[in-house]
CSV table of C-alpha atoms in Angstrom, one decimal:
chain,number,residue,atom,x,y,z
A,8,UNK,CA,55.0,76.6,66.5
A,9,UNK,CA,55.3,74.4,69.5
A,10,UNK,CA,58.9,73.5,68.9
A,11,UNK,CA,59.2,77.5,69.0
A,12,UNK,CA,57.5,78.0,72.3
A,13,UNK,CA,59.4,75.2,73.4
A,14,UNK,CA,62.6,76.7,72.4
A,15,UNK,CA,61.8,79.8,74.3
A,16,UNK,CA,60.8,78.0,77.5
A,17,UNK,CA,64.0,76.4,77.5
A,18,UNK,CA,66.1,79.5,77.0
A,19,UNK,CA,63.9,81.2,80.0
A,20,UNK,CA,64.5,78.3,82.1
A,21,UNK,CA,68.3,78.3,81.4
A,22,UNK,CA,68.4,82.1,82.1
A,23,UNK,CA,66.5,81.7,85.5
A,24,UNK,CA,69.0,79.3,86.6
A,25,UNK,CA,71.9,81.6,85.8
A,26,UNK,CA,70.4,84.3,87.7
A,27,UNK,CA,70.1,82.2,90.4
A,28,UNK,CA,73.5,81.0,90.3
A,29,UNK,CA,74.8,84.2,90.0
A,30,UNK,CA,72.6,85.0,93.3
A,31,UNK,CA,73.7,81.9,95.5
A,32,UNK,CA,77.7,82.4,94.4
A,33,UNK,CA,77.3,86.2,95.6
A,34,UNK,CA,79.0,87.2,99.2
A,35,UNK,CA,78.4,90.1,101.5
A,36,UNK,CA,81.3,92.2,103.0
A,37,UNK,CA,80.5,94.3,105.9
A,38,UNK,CA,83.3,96.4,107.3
A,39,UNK,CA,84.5,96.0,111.1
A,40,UNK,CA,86.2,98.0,113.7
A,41,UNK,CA,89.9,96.8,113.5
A,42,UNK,CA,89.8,97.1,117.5
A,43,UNK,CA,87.2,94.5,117.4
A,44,UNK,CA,87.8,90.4,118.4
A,45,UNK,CA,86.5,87.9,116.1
A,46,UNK,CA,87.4,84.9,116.3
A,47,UNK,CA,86.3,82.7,113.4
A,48,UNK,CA,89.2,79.6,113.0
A,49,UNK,CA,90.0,79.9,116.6
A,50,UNK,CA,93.7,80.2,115.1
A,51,UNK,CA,96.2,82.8,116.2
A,52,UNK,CA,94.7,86.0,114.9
A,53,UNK,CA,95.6,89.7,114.9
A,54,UNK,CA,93.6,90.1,118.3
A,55,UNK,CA,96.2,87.3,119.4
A,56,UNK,CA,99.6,89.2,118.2
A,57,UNK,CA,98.3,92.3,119.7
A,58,UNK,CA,97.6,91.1,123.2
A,59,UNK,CA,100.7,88.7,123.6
A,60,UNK,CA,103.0,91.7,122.5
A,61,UNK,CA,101.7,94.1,124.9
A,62,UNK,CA,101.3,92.0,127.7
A,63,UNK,CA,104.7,90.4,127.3
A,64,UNK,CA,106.4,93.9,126.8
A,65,UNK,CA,104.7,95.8,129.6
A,66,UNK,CA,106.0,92.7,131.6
A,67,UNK,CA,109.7,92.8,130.3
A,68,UNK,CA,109.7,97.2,131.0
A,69,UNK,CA,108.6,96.6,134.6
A,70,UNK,CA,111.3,94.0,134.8
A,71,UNK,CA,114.7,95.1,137.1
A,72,UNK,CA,117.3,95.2,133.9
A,73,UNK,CA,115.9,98.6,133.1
A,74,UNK,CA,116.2,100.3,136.3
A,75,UNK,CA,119.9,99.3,136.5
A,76,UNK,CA,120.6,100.5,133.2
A,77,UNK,CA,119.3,103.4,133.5
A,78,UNK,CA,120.6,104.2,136.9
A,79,UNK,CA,124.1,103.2,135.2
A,80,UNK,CA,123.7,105.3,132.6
A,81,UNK,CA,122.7,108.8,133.7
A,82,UNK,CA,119.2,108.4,133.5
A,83,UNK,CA,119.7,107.3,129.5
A,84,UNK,CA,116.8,105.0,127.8
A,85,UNK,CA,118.5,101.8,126.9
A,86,UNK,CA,117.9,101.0,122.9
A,87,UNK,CA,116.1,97.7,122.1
A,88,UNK,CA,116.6,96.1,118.5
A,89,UNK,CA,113.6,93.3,118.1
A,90,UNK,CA,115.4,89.9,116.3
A,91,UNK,CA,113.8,87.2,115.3
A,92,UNK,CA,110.4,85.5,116.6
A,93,UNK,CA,110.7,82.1,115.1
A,94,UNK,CA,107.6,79.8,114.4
A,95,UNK,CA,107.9,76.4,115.9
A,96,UNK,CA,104.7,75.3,114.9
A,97,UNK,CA,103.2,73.9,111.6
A,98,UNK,CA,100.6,76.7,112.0
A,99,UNK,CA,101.5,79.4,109.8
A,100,UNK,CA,101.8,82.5,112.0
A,101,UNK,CA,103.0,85.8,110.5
A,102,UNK,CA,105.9,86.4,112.4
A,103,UNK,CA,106.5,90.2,110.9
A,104,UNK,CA,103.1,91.4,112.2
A,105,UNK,CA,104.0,90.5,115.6
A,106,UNK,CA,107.8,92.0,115.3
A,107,UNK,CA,105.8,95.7,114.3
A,108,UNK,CA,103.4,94.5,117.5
A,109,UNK,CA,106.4,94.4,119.5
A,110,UNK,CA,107.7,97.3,118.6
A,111,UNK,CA,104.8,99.3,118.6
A,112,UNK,CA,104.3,97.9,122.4
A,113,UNK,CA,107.9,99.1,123.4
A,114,UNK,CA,107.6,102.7,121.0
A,115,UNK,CA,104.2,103.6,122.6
A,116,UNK,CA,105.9,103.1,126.8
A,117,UNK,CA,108.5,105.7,125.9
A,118,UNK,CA,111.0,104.0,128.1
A,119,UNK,CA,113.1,102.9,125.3
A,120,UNK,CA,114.5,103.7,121.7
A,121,UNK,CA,113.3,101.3,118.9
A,122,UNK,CA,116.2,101.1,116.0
A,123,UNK,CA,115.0,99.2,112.9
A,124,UNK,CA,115.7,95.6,111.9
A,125,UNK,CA,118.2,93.9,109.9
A,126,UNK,CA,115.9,94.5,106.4
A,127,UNK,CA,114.9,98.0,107.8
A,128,UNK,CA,118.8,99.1,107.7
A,129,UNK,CA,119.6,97.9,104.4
A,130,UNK,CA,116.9,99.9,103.3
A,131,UNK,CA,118.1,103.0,105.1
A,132,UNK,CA,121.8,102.6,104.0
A,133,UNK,CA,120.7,102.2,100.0
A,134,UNK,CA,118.5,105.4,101.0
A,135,UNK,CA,122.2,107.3,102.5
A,136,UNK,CA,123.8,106.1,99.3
A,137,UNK,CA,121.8,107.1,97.1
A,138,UNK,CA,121.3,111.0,98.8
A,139,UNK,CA,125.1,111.0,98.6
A,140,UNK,CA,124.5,110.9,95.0
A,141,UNK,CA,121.5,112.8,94.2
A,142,UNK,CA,120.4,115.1,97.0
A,143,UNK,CA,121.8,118.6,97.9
A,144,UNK,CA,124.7,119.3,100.1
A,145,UNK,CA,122.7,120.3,102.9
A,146,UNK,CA,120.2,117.3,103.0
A,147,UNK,CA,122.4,114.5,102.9
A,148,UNK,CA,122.2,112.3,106.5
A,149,UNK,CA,125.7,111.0,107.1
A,150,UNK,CA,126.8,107.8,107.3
A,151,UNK,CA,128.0,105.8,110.0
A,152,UNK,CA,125.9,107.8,112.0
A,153,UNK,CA,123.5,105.2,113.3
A,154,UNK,CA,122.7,104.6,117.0
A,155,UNK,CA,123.8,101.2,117.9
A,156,UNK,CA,121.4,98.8,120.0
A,157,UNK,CA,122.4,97.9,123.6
A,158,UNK,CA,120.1,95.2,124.0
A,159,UNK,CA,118.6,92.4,121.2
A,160,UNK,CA,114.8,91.1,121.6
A,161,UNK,CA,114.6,87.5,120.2
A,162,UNK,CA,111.9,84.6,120.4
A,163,UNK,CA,109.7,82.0,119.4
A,164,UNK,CA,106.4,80.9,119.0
A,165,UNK,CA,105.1,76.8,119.6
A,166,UNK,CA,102.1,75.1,119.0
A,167,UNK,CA,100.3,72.2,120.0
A,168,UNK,CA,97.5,71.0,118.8
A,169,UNK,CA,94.7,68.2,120.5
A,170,UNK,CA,91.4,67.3,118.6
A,171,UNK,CA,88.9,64.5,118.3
A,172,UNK,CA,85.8,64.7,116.9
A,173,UNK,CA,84.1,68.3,116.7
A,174,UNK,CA,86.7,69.4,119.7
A,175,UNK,CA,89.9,71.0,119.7
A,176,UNK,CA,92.4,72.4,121.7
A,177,UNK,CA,95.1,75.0,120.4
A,178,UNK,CA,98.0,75.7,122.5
A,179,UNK,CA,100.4,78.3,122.1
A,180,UNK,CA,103.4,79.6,124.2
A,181,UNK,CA,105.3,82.3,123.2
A,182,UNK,CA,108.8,82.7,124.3
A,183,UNK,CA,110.6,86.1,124.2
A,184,UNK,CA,114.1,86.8,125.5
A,185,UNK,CA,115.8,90.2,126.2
A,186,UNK,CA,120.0,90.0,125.6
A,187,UNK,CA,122.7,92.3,126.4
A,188,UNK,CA,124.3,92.6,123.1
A,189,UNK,CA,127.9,93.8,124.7
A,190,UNK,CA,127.8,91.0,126.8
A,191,UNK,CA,125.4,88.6,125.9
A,192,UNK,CA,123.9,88.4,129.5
A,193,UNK,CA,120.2,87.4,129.2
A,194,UNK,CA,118.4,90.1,130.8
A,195,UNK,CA,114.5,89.0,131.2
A,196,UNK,CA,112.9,86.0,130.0
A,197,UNK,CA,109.2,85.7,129.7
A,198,UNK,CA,106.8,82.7,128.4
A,199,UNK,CA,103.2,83.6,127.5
A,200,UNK,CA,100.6,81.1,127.1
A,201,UNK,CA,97.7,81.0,125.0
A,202,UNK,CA,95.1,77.9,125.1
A,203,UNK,CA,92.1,78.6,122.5
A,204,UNK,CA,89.0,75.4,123.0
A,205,UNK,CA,86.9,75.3,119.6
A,206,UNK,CA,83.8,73.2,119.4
A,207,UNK,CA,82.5,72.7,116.1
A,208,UNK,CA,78.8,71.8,115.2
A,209,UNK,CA,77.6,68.8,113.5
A,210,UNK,CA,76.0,69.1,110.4
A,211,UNK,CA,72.4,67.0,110.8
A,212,UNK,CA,71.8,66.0,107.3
C-alpha cells in the first residue's frame, strides 16, 4: 500500500512539473502597428530602410538633374531603374527590402517612372513568352516593347561597429548614386548616416 501511494505521488509530482514546463516554455505574441518603431537589437530594422529611402529619395528629386531633364525633354518624367545596394558590412542587411523602399519612395513622388529590376524582367519576358503561346490573339503584350531606363540608381550600405562592455555604437552610411545610363555622367550623389547608441543592462545575480 505505501509503495502504491508512493507510486502515485511520484507520477503527480512528475505531471506537475510538466505542466509547469509547458507553462515557463510558452510565449505571448501581440500584434503591432507596422507604422510603429521598435527598436529591440538596435540593428538596422524596417523603421531604418523606410526612413533612409525616403529621406535619401526626396533629397535626390529635389536635386537639379531632374529639372534639366525635364526641361530637355518636353516636360517628359525621366525613367529611374534602382541597381544594386550592396552590403559592406558583416551585418546582415536585407538589401531587397530597401530596393522595394526605394522604389516605393520614387513611385509615390510621381515625378518619375519606376521600370522593374534585372529579376523582375526575366520574369516579365518568360510571362510575354509564354502568352505568345497560350493566350488569345487579342491579349498577347508584344515584345520588345519595353520602356528603356534613362537613368540607373546604384549603392551601398557600411557598417562600423564600437563596443565595450554593456555599450555600443552602430554606425551606418548609406551611399546612393544616380547615373545617366547613355552617358554614364553621375547625376546626384548622396551619403546618409545613421549612428544607433545601445546600452545594455547588467544582469545582478
Amino acid at each position: 500500500m505505501k509503495r502504491y501511494v508512493a507510486q502515485v505521488a511520484c507520477f503527480s509530482m512528475v505531471v506537475m512539473l510538466a505542466a509547469a514546463a509547458g507553462c515557463g516554455s510558452g510565449k505571448r505574441v501581440t500584434r503591432l502597428d507596422p507604422s510603429e518603431v521598435v527598436d529591440l537589437s538596435g540593428r538596422w530594422n524596417d523603421t531604418d530602410s523606410q526612413q533612409v529611402a525616403q529621406k535619401m529619395i526626396m533629397d535626390c528629386l529635389n536635386h537639379v538633374w531632374i529639372t534639366q531633364f525635364t526641361s530637355s525633354n518636353g516636360g517628359k518624367k525621366p525613367v529611374v531603374i534602382v541597381g544594386s545596394i550592396r552590403n559592406r558590412g558583416m551585418e546582415h542587411i536585407p538589401a531587397a527590402t530597401f530596393i522595394t523602399d526605394i522604389e516605393r519612395a520614387f513611385v509615390n513622388s510621381g515625378r518619375v517612372s519606376v521600370v522593374a529590376g534585372a529579376e523582375e524582367r526575366n520574369e516579365l519576358r518568360d510571362e510575354r513568352l509564354d502568352q505568345r503561346a497560350n493566350a488569345s490573339l487579342e491579349t498577347i503584350k508584344e515584345m520588345g516593347m519595353e520602356l528603356g531606363a534613362d537613368y540607373m540608381m546604384t549603392g551601398e550600405v557600411n557598417t562600423i561597429e564600437d563596443r565595450e562592455g554593456g555599450e555600443q555604437i552602430l554606425f551606418y552610411q548609406v551611399d546612393l548614386t544616380l547615373t545617366n545610363i547613355e552617358t554614364n555622367e553621375k547625376v546626384w550623389i548622396r551619403p546618409e548616416k545613421l549612428k544607433k547608441y545601445i546600452q545594455r543592462k547588467r544582469t545582478v545575480l
